[in-house]
Tab-separated table of C-alpha atoms in Angstrom:
chain	number	residue	atom	x	y	z
F	917	THR	CA	15.933	2.983	-0.516
F	918	THR	CA	14.223	-0.150	0.684
F	919	ARG	CA	16.203	-0.180	3.936
F	920	GLU	CA	15.027	3.393	4.652
F	921	TRP	CA	11.450	2.245	3.972
F	922	VAL	CA	11.887	-0.570	6.483
F	923	LYS	CA	13.240	1.784	9.154
F	924	LYS	CA	10.389	4.254	8.622
F	925	ASN	CA	7.700	1.586	8.518
F	926	ALA	CA	8.796	-0.875	11.203
F	927	ILE	CA	6.360	-1.188	14.055
F	928	VAL	CA	7.142	-2.360	17.547
F	929	ASP	CA	4.762	-5.306	17.721
F	930	GLY	CA	6.667	-7.442	15.230
F	931	GLY	CA	5.499	-6.192	11.873
F	932	TYR	CA	5.456	-3.429	9.306
F	933	VAL	CA	3.100	-0.793	7.972
F	934	LEU	CA	3.068	0.225	4.320
F	935	ALA	CA	1.375	3.594	3.827
F	936	GLY	CA	0.440	4.821	0.374
F	937	GLU	CA	-2.046	6.501	-1.900
F	938	LEU	CA	-4.542	5.077	-4.369
F	939	THR	CA	-5.624	7.280	-7.281
F	940	ASN	CA	-8.719	6.431	-9.313
F	941	TRP	CA	-7.706	7.091	-12.925
F	942	THR	CA	-10.283	5.024	-14.823
F	943	GLY	CA	-12.456	3.064	-12.374
F	944	GLU	CA	-16.080	3.634	-11.494
F	945	PRO	CA	-16.212	5.740	-8.292
F	946	GLY	CA	-17.487	3.599	-5.421
F	947	SER	CA	-16.511	0.320	-7.074
F	948	THR	CA	-13.987	-2.057	-5.528
F	949	ALA	CA	-10.342	-2.577	-6.443
F	950	ASN	CA	-8.722	-5.714	-5.028
F	951	VAL	CA	-4.982	-5.394	-4.426
F	952	THR	CA	-2.502	-8.099	-3.406
F	953	PHE	CA	0.639	-6.927	-1.589
F	954	ARG	CA	3.647	-9.272	-1.356
F	955	PHE	CA	6.515	-8.634	1.060
F	956	TYR	CA	10.022	-10.082	0.608
F	957	ASP	CA	13.115	-10.758	2.690
F	958	GLU	CA	16.727	-9.983	1.740
F	959	ALA	CA	16.995	-13.144	-0.386
F	960	GLY	CA	13.903	-12.158	-2.373
F	961	THR	CA	11.774	-14.853	-0.776
F	962	GLU	CA	8.124	-13.989	-0.288
F	963	VAL	CA	7.515	-13.725	3.455
F	964	VAL	CA	3.911	-12.592	3.748
F	965	THR	CA	1.003	-11.688	1.465
F	966	GLU	CA	-1.827	-9.329	2.312
F	967	GLN	CA	-4.967	-8.784	0.222
F	968	MET	CA	-7.062	-5.665	0.530
F	969	ALA	CA	-10.243	-4.397	-1.076
F	970	PHE	CA	-10.349	-0.658	-1.697
F	971	THR	CA	-13.437	1.402	-2.445
F	972	LEU	CA	-12.424	3.692	-5.286
F	973	PRO	CA	-12.658	7.430	-4.661
F	974	GLY	CA	-14.136	9.862	-7.192
F	975	ALA	CA	-12.663	10.172	-10.674
F	976	GLN	CA	-9.020	11.313	-10.521
F	977	GLU	CA	-9.208	11.617	-6.736
F	978	THR	CA	-6.729	10.071	-4.318
F	979	ALA	CA	-7.291	8.157	-1.077
F	980	THR	CA	-4.652	7.117	1.466
F	981	PHE	CA	-4.265	3.592	2.825
F	982	GLU	CA	-2.174	1.533	5.224
F	983	VAL	CA	-1.328	-2.163	4.999
F	984	GLN	CA	-0.119	-3.728	8.240
F	985	VAL	CA	1.643	-7.097	8.232
F	986	SER	CA	2.904	-9.143	11.158
F	987	THR	CA	6.184	-11.009	10.810
F	988	ASP	CA	9.399	-11.530	12.723
F	989	VAL	CA	11.365	-11.708	9.451
F	990	GLU	CA	13.075	-8.520	8.253
F	991	ILE	CA	11.175	-7.187	5.233
F	992	LEU	CA	13.357	-5.564	2.587
F	993	GLY	CA	10.995	-5.208	-0.346
F	994	TYR	CA	7.424	-5.393	-1.558
F	995	ASN	CA	5.282	-5.281	-4.671
F	996	TYR	CA	1.576	-5.153	-5.429
F	997	VAL	CA	-0.847	-6.325	-8.082
F	998	VAL	CA	-4.278	-4.856	-8.756
F	999	ASN	CA	-6.572	-7.835	-9.380
């Protein structure tokens, strides 16, 4: 659940860390994928946005990533868009 995600990903300095994996299904290895992450509070209001540029791994390979956001608002959800 989202609340379990928050408990597992809360960090002590007033923010959160989202850890995940990026798999290159169709992109050119070594090219860049720009991803926008949006984090939401309990009311569904966007609290913080973080943009990251990822270098794509080899074809059908997976790379791990972490997105760290600072906020004093409790985060209860997120989404992402590959730009």
